XYZ file of C-alpha atoms in Angstrom:
772
model
C 100.668 64.146 -11.313
C 103.966 64.996 -9.640
C 107.326 64.365 -11.181
C 107.971 60.612 -10.870
C 110.210 59.928 -7.886
C 108.880 56.595 -6.674
C 107.270 54.888 -9.665
C 109.733 52.934 -11.747
C 111.957 52.390 -8.703
C 112.825 48.935 -7.510
C 111.974 49.551 -3.859
C 112.224 46.585 -1.542
C 108.915 45.406 -0.116
C 108.084 47.118 3.153
C 105.969 44.162 4.251
C 108.927 41.859 4.070
C 110.265 43.181 7.389
C 107.467 41.607 9.313
C 107.437 38.402 7.281
C 111.113 37.756 7.650
C 110.998 38.519 11.367
C 108.113 36.212 12.029
C 105.664 39.049 12.719
C 103.245 38.178 9.871
C 99.625 37.831 10.895
C 98.166 34.644 9.495
C 94.830 33.077 10.417
C 96.250 29.948 12.001
C 98.409 32.135 14.262
C 95.595 34.474 15.409
C 94.327 34.300 18.956
C 90.579 33.830 19.359
C 89.593 33.751 23.072
C 87.433 30.762 23.829
C 87.597 29.426 20.331
C 86.484 25.852 19.647
C 87.952 23.709 16.891
C 86.196 22.219 13.857
C 87.068 19.140 11.876
C 85.378 17.978 8.651
C 84.491 14.317 8.152
C 85.113 13.670 4.433
C 84.009 10.897 2.074
C 86.552 8.150 1.343
C 84.440 7.266 -1.779
C 84.399 9.036 -5.119
C 80.706 8.252 -5.594
C 78.413 6.640 -3.060
C 74.992 6.787 -1.547
C 74.835 7.538 2.195
C 72.565 4.848 3.571
C 72.841 6.233 7.059
C 75.214 7.234 9.896
C 75.209 7.359 13.654
C 76.358 10.616 15.195
C 75.507 9.734 18.752
C 78.861 8.143 19.707
C 80.815 11.126 18.339
C 78.473 13.628 20.098
C 79.058 11.913 23.438
C 82.851 11.922 23.275
C 84.940 14.186 25.586
C 85.032 17.832 24.579
C 82.621 17.532 21.723
C 80.182 20.497 21.544
C 78.453 20.014 18.222
C 78.080 17.476 15.329
C 76.496 18.887 12.156
C 74.894 16.918 9.323
C 73.110 17.919 6.132
C 69.786 17.595 7.994
C 70.894 20.226 10.464
C 71.717 22.672 7.695
C 68.367 22.098 6.067
C 66.592 22.662 9.376
C 68.277 26.037 9.748
C 67.412 27.146 6.202
C 71.025 27.226 5.070
C 71.267 27.623 1.313
C 73.456 25.837 -1.179
C 76.826 27.162 -2.319
C 76.210 29.253 -5.468
C 77.724 29.182 -8.913
C 77.867 32.897 -9.845
C 79.698 32.664 -13.168
C 77.716 34.225 -16.046
C 78.368 32.304 -19.236
C 76.431 32.607 -22.445
C 75.982 28.896 -23.210
C 74.075 27.405 -26.115
C 71.430 26.099 -23.720
C 70.878 27.079 -20.078
C 73.743 25.941 -17.924
C 72.884 23.134 -15.541
C 73.860 24.018 -11.953
C 73.132 21.163 -9.502
C 72.711 21.830 -5.805
C 75.860 21.970 -3.661
C 75.094 21.809 0.015
C 77.890 22.468 2.555
C 77.479 18.848 3.679
C 76.657 15.989 1.303
C 72.919 15.284 1.330
C 72.301 11.655 0.506
C 75.097 11.196 -2.041
C 78.834 11.928 -2.044
C 80.360 12.780 -5.402
C 84.162 12.979 -4.911
C 86.728 11.806 -2.441
C 86.900 14.538 0.198
C 83.201 15.602 -0.131
C 82.180 16.945 3.361
C 79.775 14.576 5.151
C 79.729 15.857 8.755
C 81.296 18.646 10.877
C 82.462 18.134 14.411
C 83.240 20.922 16.829
C 85.143 20.267 20.053
C 87.281 22.012 22.702
C 90.469 20.942 20.867
C 91.370 19.909 17.390
C 92.471 16.485 18.600
C 89.118 15.867 20.269
C 87.298 16.920 17.168
C 89.460 14.608 14.996
C 88.882 11.661 17.308
C 85.098 12.244 17.236
C 84.989 12.613 13.485
C 86.780 9.289 13.138
C 84.200 7.685 15.441
C 81.276 8.512 13.132
C 80.261 5.336 11.344
C 78.860 6.061 7.932
C 77.101 3.360 5.923
C 77.933 3.908 2.250
C 76.635 2.116 -0.846
C 79.382 2.503 -3.399
C 78.344 3.732 -6.872
C 80.250 3.661 -10.171
C 82.576 6.567 -10.580
C 84.288 8.414 -13.440
C 87.232 10.836 -13.237
C 88.041 11.587 -16.908
C 85.795 14.129 -18.636
C 85.851 12.472 -22.021
C 84.939 9.149 -20.391
C 82.108 10.857 -18.515
C 80.470 11.754 -21.859
C 80.276 8.121 -22.970
C 76.736 6.729 -23.163
C 77.500 4.066 -20.507
C 79.306 6.388 -18.112
C 78.126 6.725 -14.469
C 75.617 9.585 -14.122
C 76.422 12.091 -11.436
C 73.259 14.221 -11.602
C 69.791 13.337 -12.871
C 69.262 16.902 -14.144
C 72.508 16.684 -16.236
C 71.957 13.857 -18.725
C 75.231 12.511 -20.084
C 77.027 14.514 -17.336
C 76.964 17.607 -19.563
C 76.556 20.981 -17.699
C 76.858 23.217 -20.709
C 77.815 23.710 -24.339
C 79.630 26.947 -25.109
C 80.478 28.314 -28.565
C 82.199 31.481 -29.610
C 83.525 32.753 -32.970
C 82.613 32.952 -36.588
C 82.084 29.337 -37.638
C 81.373 30.156 -41.318
C 84.554 32.210 -41.550
C 86.581 29.431 -39.993
C 85.204 26.854 -42.442
C 85.949 29.179 -45.321
C 89.536 29.479 -44.049
C 89.987 25.720 -43.930
C 88.465 25.356 -47.377
C 91.062 27.762 -48.773
C 93.980 26.228 -46.753
C 97.229 25.100 -48.395
C 98.055 23.134 -45.166
C 95.981 21.944 -42.228
C 97.522 21.177 -38.880
C 95.669 19.040 -36.344
C 96.545 18.267 -32.773
C 94.978 16.541 -29.732
C 96.374 17.623 -26.362
C 95.730 17.606 -22.679
C 96.067 20.492 -20.298
C 96.736 18.635 -17.071
C 94.878 19.130 -13.751
C 96.984 21.006 -11.197
C 96.619 22.131 -7.598
C 97.346 25.668 -6.476
C 99.186 24.384 -3.402
C 99.834 27.733 -1.716
C 102.357 27.751 1.088
C 99.429 28.582 3.496
C 96.548 26.176 3.153
C 92.978 27.472 3.757
C 91.901 28.405 7.265
C 89.185 30.453 8.919
C 87.683 31.601 12.218
C 83.992 32.442 12.628
C 82.346 34.588 15.273
C 78.698 35.394 15.976
C 77.253 38.118 18.191
C 73.952 36.870 19.620
C 72.854 40.342 20.656
C 73.194 41.967 17.261
C 72.969 38.877 15.118
C 76.145 39.902 13.281
C 78.776 37.533 11.997
C 82.585 37.917 11.577
C 84.622 35.561 9.372
C 88.400 35.869 9.375
C 89.957 33.766 6.595
C 92.908 33.382 4.338
C 91.266 34.635 1.181
C 91.618 36.791 -1.959
C 88.269 38.498 -2.426
C 86.463 39.320 0.827
C 83.532 41.213 -0.606
C 82.599 38.489 -3.082
C 82.880 35.850 -0.379
C 80.786 37.963 2.005
C 78.048 38.596 -0.570
C 77.737 34.971 -1.573
C 77.639 33.741 1.991
C 75.146 36.365 3.125
C 72.786 36.437 0.168
C 72.821 32.848 -1.104
C 73.607 30.800 1.951
C 72.883 32.480 5.290
C 70.162 34.641 3.709
C 70.954 37.723 5.722
C 71.792 41.321 4.627
C 75.480 41.579 3.632
C 76.101 44.301 6.262
C 75.485 41.720 8.980
C 78.542 39.711 7.900
C 82.040 41.111 8.081
C 84.768 39.228 6.225
C 88.403 39.974 6.826
C 91.686 38.522 5.544
C 94.975 39.214 7.425
C 98.288 38.286 5.763
C 97.759 35.639 3.138
C 100.314 33.095 2.234
C 99.586 32.751 -1.431
C 96.301 32.182 -3.272
C 96.757 31.792 -7.044
C 92.977 31.977 -7.453
C 91.998 29.120 -5.235
C 91.235 31.378 -2.243
C 88.758 33.543 -4.134
C 85.813 31.314 -3.589
C 83.211 30.262 -1.050
C 83.912 26.811 0.395
C 81.731 24.528 2.568
C 83.966 24.969 5.614
C 83.183 28.668 5.843
C 79.461 27.871 5.956
C 79.941 25.222 8.606
C 82.024 27.533 10.753
C 79.412 30.323 10.674
C 76.540 27.953 11.465
C 78.530 26.413 14.394
C 79.517 29.865 15.740
C 75.848 30.843 15.791
C 74.745 27.577 17.394
C 77.379 27.547 20.142
C 77.832 31.382 20.740
C 81.602 30.781 20.634
C 84.249 31.446 18.044
C 84.939 28.326 15.958
C 88.152 27.794 13.942
C 89.271 25.384 11.281
C 92.623 24.889 9.543
C 93.109 22.624 6.540
C 95.765 19.964 6.538
C 97.786 19.629 3.337
C 95.915 16.518 2.289
C 92.593 18.252 2.967
C 93.731 21.077 0.768
C 94.341 18.667 -2.113
C 90.927 17.032 -1.498
C 88.861 20.197 -1.024
C 90.385 23.351 -2.497
C 89.542 24.059 -6.142
C 91.900 22.560 -8.745
C 92.815 24.159 -12.055
C 92.967 23.342 -15.788
C 92.041 19.704 -16.746
C 91.005 20.112 -20.388
C 91.167 17.749 -23.373
C 91.325 19.575 -26.711
C 91.242 18.769 -30.354
C 92.335 21.733 -32.492
C 93.037 22.549 -36.156
C 94.915 25.385 -37.805
C 94.734 26.405 -41.468
C 97.683 27.992 -43.261
C 98.041 29.466 -46.775
C 100.937 28.720 -49.095
C 103.151 31.447 -47.535
C 102.534 30.190 -44.028
C 99.930 32.811 -42.924
C 97.378 31.487 -40.511
C 93.883 31.573 -42.045
C 91.760 29.965 -39.348
C 91.806 28.286 -35.931
C 89.245 25.772 -34.706
C 89.388 24.569 -31.088
C 87.072 21.959 -29.493
C 87.515 21.357 -25.734
C 86.049 18.995 -23.128
C 86.413 20.743 -19.793
C 86.407 18.716 -16.604
C 84.322 20.669 -14.044
C 84.574 18.200 -11.134
C 81.626 16.988 -9.152
C 80.084 20.430 -8.579
C 80.178 23.835 -10.220
C 82.585 25.978 -8.178
C 81.457 29.648 -7.846
C 83.421 30.854 -10.873
C 84.285 27.476 -12.330
C 82.558 27.612 -15.753
C 84.308 30.914 -16.660
C 87.700 29.305 -16.604
C 86.949 27.151 -19.718
C 84.636 29.551 -21.537
C 84.744 33.346 -21.147
C 88.402 33.529 -20.025
C 90.061 31.449 -22.779
C 87.679 33.009 -25.302
C 89.353 36.346 -24.928
C 92.857 35.028 -25.582
C 92.249 32.210 -28.129
C 94.544 32.822 -31.067
C 97.278 34.517 -28.932
C 99.210 37.504 -30.307
C 98.704 36.432 -33.898
C 96.697 38.088 -36.648
C 94.333 35.175 -37.269
C 91.265 36.389 -39.264
C 88.894 33.565 -38.225
C 88.721 31.772 -34.810
C 86.071 29.581 -33.278
C 85.907 27.525 -30.112
C 83.512 25.005 -28.589
C 83.562 23.830 -25.000
C 81.652 21.060 -23.378
C 81.596 21.345 -19.567
C 81.409 17.922 -17.936
C 80.755 16.617 -14.414
C 83.092 13.988 -12.981
C 83.783 12.375 -9.569
C 86.665 14.779 -8.828
C 87.379 17.970 -6.884
C 85.628 20.953 -8.538
C 87.664 23.107 -11.013
C 87.933 26.879 -10.826
C 90.223 29.732 -11.667
C 93.900 29.016 -11.174
C 96.707 31.496 -12.025
C 95.831 32.701 -15.554
C 92.325 31.012 -15.548
C 91.831 30.014 -19.181
C 94.491 32.192 -20.739
C 97.236 29.610 -20.193
C 94.987 26.967 -21.841
C 94.224 29.186 -24.818
C 97.830 30.153 -25.430
C 98.935 26.583 -24.985
C 96.638 25.330 -27.745
C 97.633 28.136 -30.160
C 101.393 27.855 -29.579
C 101.442 24.045 -29.748
C 99.693 24.256 -33.108
C 101.953 26.869 -34.583
C 105.093 24.948 -33.439
C 103.775 21.757 -34.984
C 102.825 23.733 -38.144
C 106.442 24.862 -38.461
C 107.714 21.268 -38.230
C 105.172 19.843 -40.647
C 105.646 22.580 -43.275
C 109.457 22.712 -42.885
C 109.530 26.272 -41.664
C 111.629 27.908 -38.968
C 109.394 28.257 -35.818
C 110.612 31.857 -35.266
C 110.052 32.845 -38.844
C 106.523 31.387 -38.896
C 105.664 33.364 -35.758
C 107.253 36.540 -37.095
C 105.092 36.256 -40.219
C 101.856 35.936 -38.225
C 102.440 38.183 -35.164
C 100.218 41.294 -34.908
C 102.198 44.255 -36.121
C 99.725 47.100 -36.581
C 97.853 48.629 -33.641
C 95.121 49.015 -32.606
C 94.089 45.535 -33.668
C 90.644 43.884 -33.202
C 91.067 40.178 -32.799
C 88.668 37.577 -34.244
C 87.384 37.073 -30.755
C 86.485 40.775 -30.354
C 89.476 42.022 -28.300
C 90.640 45.539 -29.043
C 94.378 45.197 -28.525
C 95.747 48.730 -28.284
C 99.542 48.361 -28.355
C 102.537 46.016 -28.358
C 105.784 45.179 -30.049
C 105.684 41.428 -30.419
C 108.064 41.210 -33.394
C 110.625 43.340 -31.591
C 110.308 41.146 -28.468
C 110.694 38.021 -30.601
C 113.945 39.320 -32.065
C 115.117 40.382 -28.601
C 114.465 37.038 -26.877
C 116.233 35.030 -29.627
C 119.243 37.247 -29.239
C 119.194 37.119 -25.449
C 118.805 33.317 -25.506
C 121.731 33.016 -27.911
C 119.885 31.121 -30.573
C 122.907 31.365 -32.838
C 125.016 29.329 -30.342
C 122.474 26.579 -29.815
C 123.788 24.271 -32.563
C 127.149 24.063 -30.816
C 125.454 23.448 -27.417
C 123.366 20.716 -28.963
C 126.399 19.087 -30.590
C 128.277 19.124 -27.236
C 125.270 17.457 -25.492
C 125.019 14.806 -28.193
C 128.686 14.008 -27.741
C 127.805 13.120 -24.119
C 124.849 10.954 -25.144
C 122.231 13.654 -24.254
C 119.439 15.232 -26.195
C 119.227 19.064 -26.275
C 116.180 21.082 -27.177
C 115.398 24.764 -27.937
C 111.857 25.816 -27.378
C 110.222 29.101 -28.413
C 106.785 30.482 -27.687
C 104.864 33.730 -27.442
C 101.936 34.565 -25.234
C 99.081 37.091 -24.943
C 97.190 37.716 -21.702
C 93.899 39.507 -21.425
C 94.139 41.063 -18.023
C 91.335 42.782 -16.102
C 89.287 40.362 -14.013
C 86.019 41.848 -12.894
C 85.358 45.347 -14.318
C 85.267 48.394 -12.061
C 86.896 49.060 -8.683
C 86.568 51.157 -5.576
C 89.240 53.160 -3.728
C 89.514 55.800 -1.090
C 92.070 58.226 0.246
C 91.792 59.128 3.979
C 93.846 61.669 5.871
C 94.173 60.422 9.342
C 94.719 62.264 12.700
C 98.243 60.882 13.110
C 99.411 62.446 9.844
C 99.298 59.177 7.910
C 97.382 58.828 4.639
C 95.350 55.635 4.375
C 94.944 54.193 0.902
C 91.956 51.897 0.856
C 91.443 49.619 -2.178
C 88.883 46.939 -3.100
C 91.607 44.631 -4.300
C 94.002 42.900 -1.929
C 97.412 41.376 -1.733
C 98.145 37.704 -1.176
C 101.879 38.092 -1.640
C 102.244 40.604 -4.523
C 103.590 43.543 -2.562
C 100.687 46.008 -2.649
C 101.789 47.621 0.585
C 104.874 48.788 -1.350
C 103.560 49.503 -4.856
C 100.388 51.402 -4.078
C 102.211 53.883 -1.797
C 104.759 54.341 -4.590
C 101.916 55.539 -6.843
C 100.457 57.764 -4.128
C 103.844 59.240 -3.182
C 104.209 60.633 -6.712
C 100.655 61.871 -7.017
C 100.476 63.519 -3.625
C 104.131 64.542 -3.293
C 104.598 62.900 0.089
C 107.199 60.343 1.264
C 106.533 56.660 0.874
C 106.405 56.247 4.658
C 103.475 58.577 4.886
C 101.100 55.950 3.525
C 99.497 52.814 4.804
C 97.371 50.373 2.793
C 93.912 49.377 3.957
C 92.614 46.217 2.360
C 90.706 42.943 2.860
C 88.214 44.139 5.461
C 84.593 44.743 4.522
C 84.265 47.096 7.518
C 86.855 49.565 6.264
C 86.682 48.939 2.507
C 83.235 49.759 1.261
C 83.265 47.706 -1.935
C 85.695 45.730 -4.066
C 86.209 42.975 -6.600
C 89.267 41.427 -4.906
C 92.334 40.133 -6.548
C 92.166 37.952 -9.662
C 92.882 38.235 -13.337
C 96.069 40.313 -12.715
C 93.687 43.218 -12.170
C 94.952 44.929 -9.001
C 97.375 47.554 -10.275
C 95.478 48.791 -13.250
C 91.935 48.521 -11.766
C 92.605 49.622 -8.216
C 95.481 51.837 -9.319
C 93.154 53.711 -11.690
C 90.538 54.090 -9.014
C 93.180 55.286 -6.581
C 94.378 57.953 -9.031
C 90.787 59.218 -9.368
C 90.362 59.261 -5.560
C 93.553 61.271 -5.182
C 92.521 63.698 -7.823
C 89.198 64.131 -5.940
C 91.021 64.708 -2.665
C 93.388 67.218 -4.252
C 90.371 69.072 -5.696
C 88.730 69.291 -2.263
C 91.968 70.337 -0.667
C 92.621 73.024 -3.267
C 89.267 74.664 -2.461
C 90.129 74.838 1.245
C 93.767 75.871 0.583
C 92.541 78.860 -1.416
C 90.476 79.966 1.543
C 93.412 79.501 3.961
C 95.796 81.445 1.650
C 93.147 84.034 0.811
C 93.584 83.669 -2.930
C 91.616 82.437 -5.892
C 91.424 78.717 -6.317
C 92.416 79.041 -9.974
C 95.619 80.781 -8.900
C 96.970 77.777 -6.960
C 99.242 75.047 -8.193
C 99.781 71.753 -6.455
C 103.230 70.216 -6.616
C 105.618 68.401 -4.258
C 102.871 67.986 -1.681
C 102.082 71.734 -1.421
C 99.627 74.311 -2.781
C 101.506 77.380 -3.899
C 100.785 80.666 -5.668
C 103.219 80.850 -8.607
C 105.757 83.619 -8.188
C 104.965 84.112 -4.490
C 106.305 82.562 -1.321
C 102.903 81.729 0.036
C 101.987 78.095 0.220
C 100.541 75.350 2.439
C 101.229 71.620 2.592
C 98.615 69.057 1.779
C 98.769 67.514 5.266
C 98.350 70.975 6.808
C 95.265 71.486 4.740
C 93.965 68.069 5.934
C 94.630 69.084 9.555
C 92.894 72.424 9.110
C 89.918 70.700 7.517
C 89.628 68.300 10.492
C 89.848 71.199 12.968
C 86.948 72.837 11.150
C 84.921 69.638 11.220
C 85.410 69.027 7.479
C 87.396 66.460 5.529
C 89.317 66.290 2.272
C 88.958 62.473 2.182
C 87.702 61.088 -1.081
C 86.371 57.832 -2.400
C 85.692 56.670 -5.981
C 83.811 53.938 -7.713
C 85.732 53.669 -10.996
C 83.734 52.200 -13.869
C 86.924 51.297 -15.801
C 86.308 48.084 -17.769
C 89.173 48.142 -20.277
C 91.332 45.093 -20.625
C 95.100 45.293 -20.788
C 97.188 43.007 -22.966
C 100.430 41.836 -21.354
C 102.528 39.825 -23.797
C 105.891 38.402 -24.372
C 108.246 35.914 -26.067
C 110.016 33.202 -24.198
C 112.758 30.634 -24.862
C 113.627 27.504 -22.914
C 116.464 25.091 -23.344
C 116.387 21.571 -21.968
C 118.651 18.522 -21.869
C 117.205 14.960 -21.777
C 118.913 11.784 -20.703
C 117.513 9.227 -23.127
C 118.298 6.356 -20.856
C 116.166 7.603 -17.947
C 113.875 10.200 -19.539
C 114.977 12.866 -17.074
C 114.468 16.396 -18.350
C 116.715 19.148 -17.038
C 115.693 22.777 -17.724
C 119.013 24.503 -18.325
C 118.069 27.970 -19.522
C 114.988 30.199 -19.550
C 114.798 33.583 -21.188
C 111.841 35.982 -21.389
C 111.289 39.411 -22.932
C 107.887 40.714 -21.761
C 105.724 43.801 -22.161
C 103.862 44.961 -19.017
C 103.553 48.604 -20.065
C 104.779 51.130 -17.442
C 106.471 49.498 -14.484
C 105.727 50.890 -10.977
C 108.325 48.646 -9.276
C 110.497 46.547 -11.695
C 111.863 44.341 -8.921
C 108.344 43.344 -7.740
C 107.280 42.812 -11.343
C 110.185 40.542 -11.955
C 109.425 38.559 -8.794
C 105.829 38.162 -9.930
C 106.843 36.984 -13.396
C 109.445 34.533 -11.993
C 106.911 33.066 -9.608
C 104.476 32.527 -12.462
C 107.203 31.003 -14.561
C 107.972 28.542 -11.738
C 104.333 27.450 -11.644
C 104.123 27.135 -15.460
C 107.327 25.101 -15.499
C 105.969 22.926 -12.745
C 102.863 22.176 -14.840
C 104.969 21.340 -17.910
C 107.438 19.027 -16.159
C 106.256 17.917 -12.747
C 102.717 18.681 -11.520
C 99.533 16.598 -12.046
C 96.649 15.869 -9.801
C 95.924 12.358 -11.131
C 93.014 10.080 -10.423
C 92.569 6.350 -10.866
C 90.554 5.794 -14.007
C 88.296 3.121 -12.555
C 87.692 4.198 -8.945
C 88.247 7.992 -9.284
C 90.427 7.791 -6.224
C 92.997 10.572 -6.126
C 96.615 9.467 -6.650
C 98.128 12.780 -5.572
C 96.974 14.124 -2.194
C 100.233 15.188 -0.582
C 103.653 16.408 -1.487
C 104.861 12.827 -1.587
C 102.701 12.329 -4.632
C 102.454 15.868 -6.100
C 105.810 17.341 -7.183
C 106.266 21.069 -6.938
C 109.394 22.567 -8.616
C 112.247 23.075 -6.172
C 115.168 25.496 -6.468
C 117.336 22.765 -8.052
C 114.685 22.234 -10.795
C 114.914 25.824 -11.957
C 117.662 27.643 -13.813
C 118.163 31.428 -13.611
C 114.906 32.846 -14.925
C 116.193 35.738 -17.075
C 113.340 38.188 -17.506
C 113.786 41.438 -19.480
C 111.159 44.091 -19.759
C 110.321 45.887 -23.062
C 107.117 47.690 -22.100
C 104.836 49.637 -24.333
C 102.654 51.841 -22.086
C 98.869 51.402 -22.575
C 96.337 54.189 -22.692
C 93.666 51.980 -21.180
C 94.394 53.231 -17.644
C 96.024 56.392 -16.267
C 99.120 54.537 -15.062
C 99.912 52.886 -18.401
C 100.346 49.553 -16.653
C 99.498 46.014 -17.847
C 98.901 43.113 -15.407
C 101.960 40.957 -14.661
C 100.842 38.524 -11.983
C 99.666 35.707 -14.206
C 101.904 36.106 -17.286
C 104.673 33.687 -16.406
C 102.149 30.879 -15.818
C 100.684 31.666 -19.242
C 103.914 31.708 -21.201
C 105.983 28.880 -19.648
C 104.143 25.620 -20.303
C 104.284 25.649 -24.043
C 107.775 27.108 -24.070
C 109.161 24.204 -22.024
C 107.187 21.627 -23.973
C 108.488 22.983 -27.254
C 112.031 22.545 -25.940
C 111.257 18.953 -24.848
C 109.698 18.143 -28.197
C 112.639 19.736 -30.038
C 115.006 17.526 -28.135
C 112.956 14.417 -28.891
C 112.237 15.307 -32.540
C 115.305 13.538 -33.915
C 113.905 10.305 -32.520
C 110.584 10.800 -34.250
C 108.522 11.884 -31.215
C 105.863 14.216 -32.622
C 103.725 15.055 -29.586
C 103.734 14.607 -25.803
C 101.372 15.867 -23.098
C 102.262 17.604 -19.847
C 103.722 16.867 -17.472
C 106.826 15.617 -19.235
C 107.903 13.364 -16.365
C 110.884 11.069 -16.730
C 108.567 8.011 -16.958
C 106.484 9.574 -19.718
C 109.528 10.812 -21.681
C 111.288 7.490 -21.407
C 108.186 5.620 -22.627
C 107.941 7.943 -25.616
C 111.603 7.382 -26.456
C 111.221 3.557 -26.193
C 108.113 3.655 -28.462
C 109.908 5.835 -30.985
C 112.904 3.588 -31.035
C 110.566 0.670 -31.613
C 108.971 2.633 -34.468
C 105.594 2.738 -32.834
C 105.417 6.140 -31.127
C 102.008 7.507 -30.391
C 100.570 10.227 -28.142
C 101.267 9.636 -24.524
C 97.568 9.861 -23.769
C-alpha cells in the first residue's frame, strides 16, 4: 500500500457536481423511446374476497394496450414473489404464496389487483379507475398481538393463528439461572413503532424485452441489482439469470426498502414481453406508503437481572414481530437473525436469550429498514438498563460504565466475536462533550420558565456486514482511466468519491484517474448490493485484493519491459522502480504496453470475507417539554462514535447525521399507523406521516474516536446505519428523564405532543400507565 494521501481526507463528493446542477440520472427522468405507461389498480380493502371484476370497459378505453389480471400471470407461468431469508426457526417457517397480482383474496390496502398499460400515464389511470371490482369484505387485523388471539381473523389457511414462525436463540438455562441469582429484576413492555423508509425518490422502473433474443432489461431505482435479477429470473420468470439485465442509475435514497423484488417489476417485465414495447411505472408518494416495505413494528416484553453491585446477569427478550400480509424477500431476518447478533448491546452480559413470534396481519409487508433489527435490539437493551438505573437508584452513566465490555477480544452471549473498542472511553468523552456537569443549571433555568428538561444517555453496538463475500474488479481502460467495479452500490453514500480515495493510495494515481462502475449486471459480474453497512469493508476489502492482483500482474510485465528480475522491482507512487537506479515505468504505461501486446493487467476477485465489524458509540440528547401542550423540542445531540479507520471523515459524518435524523424521527414523529378495527392505513402521505424537518433538529455534534479493526485490510467499520441505531433510545431517555419528576415511568415511540400531553395528564391525576 502506498503512503496515505487520499484516505482520511475530507474530500467533497465528486458526484455532487451533477446532482447540484440537475444532471443526475434518475429513472423517472430517463428517456425510453416508444415507452408505454403502467398503472397498478390497488385494493381499497385490508382484507376481502374478489368475487369478480370486469376488465372489458378498461381494455376498450382510448390508448389502453393491455390489462393484466392474476389469471393472465398464471397462464404465462409467472411464479410467485419469493421469500429468500434463511432463518433457523423452531418449526419450518410458513411462507404463503405471493403472486404479483392478488389471486382471489386481497390482504392489505394497496395489494395489487390489476395492471393497466396505456400510451400515457393519464390514460392508464383513467382505465384503472374504470375497472369495477366486486369485493366481499372480510374481517381484518392490523396489530400483531391481536392477530395471535384465538378469535382473530385468519389470513392464511396454512398459517393457523396467523403464526409464520417461532424463533429462539440463546442459552435459556443460563438465563434462568441468572434470574434465580438476581438481586433485582427489571421488566419492561415496549413497542418499536412501524415506520416508512420514505426516500426522496419513490420507486420507479422501466422494462424492455427483445423478442429476437428473448432477453429482458430492467432499469430501476434499487439497491441490489444482482439479488433482484436472480430472484426475478429464477423464481418468477423462470429464465436463466443471464437473460435478464438489471441496472440502477442514480438512486435517490433507499434505506433498505429498495433492496427487494416488488410486484410492479414483475408486471412491467410481463407487459414489455407481451407488447414488445418498453413499459414504465413510477410510484406516487401514496403508492409508496401503500406498497413499499415498511420497517420495525415489534411488541416486546423483556427482563433484565442484576446482582447486588449492579452487574447485569441475564437478559430475556420476547418479541411479537408484525410481518404484514406477506413475507417480503428478506422480511423474517429483520426480527430474527439481525437482532440476534446485537441483542445485549455493548455490555458484558453472560446470559442472553430471545424469542420471536412472526405474525401475519392485514398490513404492508415488513422488511429491512436502516439498521434492520440492530436498532430494535439496542432499543430493548438500553431502555432496560436506563429503567434499571432508575429503579435501583443508580446513576445511568455509572451503571453503564460498570457493565460495558472492557477487555477484547470478547465473545458475546449471542456468539459474536467483538475484536476491539473503547466504550468506556467513549462514554466519558460524550458526557464531557455534552456538558453533563452543566445540565443541572440548564434544567433549573427551564423549570423557572415552566418547562421540563431532560438528559438522555445511551450506548449502541452495531453488527455490520450484511451478506458475506463480495466481488470487485480493476480495469485499465484505453482512455487512461482506471475502472473500479464493485458488487455493492451507492444510493447516496458517496461511493464515487470514497472508493477512488482507496484506489488512489493503493495504486499511486490521482483521484481523477478513477471511475466507479456499479449497479449494472452486464458490467459487474456478481455482487451482494448495499445493505447492512457493508459496502466499504466488504467491497473495499475485495477491491484491495483486486488491486494487489493487478499490481502483481503488472509487476511481471514491468520486469520484462525493464529487463530486470521481478524480485528487484518496487512499486510505489504509481511506478515500478529498481531501487538505487533511475530506471522505472508507470503503472498506466505498463497497462498500455500490455494492451498493445494483446494482454491485460486487469484483475477481478471474489473475496470470501465474512467477518463482521462492530461500530459502536455513546450518545447524549437533551430535550425540553412544554407540559401544557406536550411539545418536545430536541435542543442538543452529542455523539462519540467508533467506526475504525475513516476513509473520508466528512462523508462519514454526513452518513451518521442522516441516520441520526431518521432515528430521531422514529423517536418523536414517525409512525405508520393503522385503524385497529378496519386495518385501514392512517398515514399514507406526508400530511399524515411526519418526517423531521430542519427546524426539528439541533446541531448534530458527532465526534469520531475510532479503534481500527483487523477484520478487513482497511480497518474500517460500517457507519451507514449507526445513527439510526443509537438515536431512538437516546432521545426517549431524555424525554423520560424530563417526565420522571411527574411520575411518568415509561412511554412508547413516537413521543408526539398528544401522547406526551396524555401521559402528563394521567400522571397528574395519579393514574399514569403505559401509553400503549
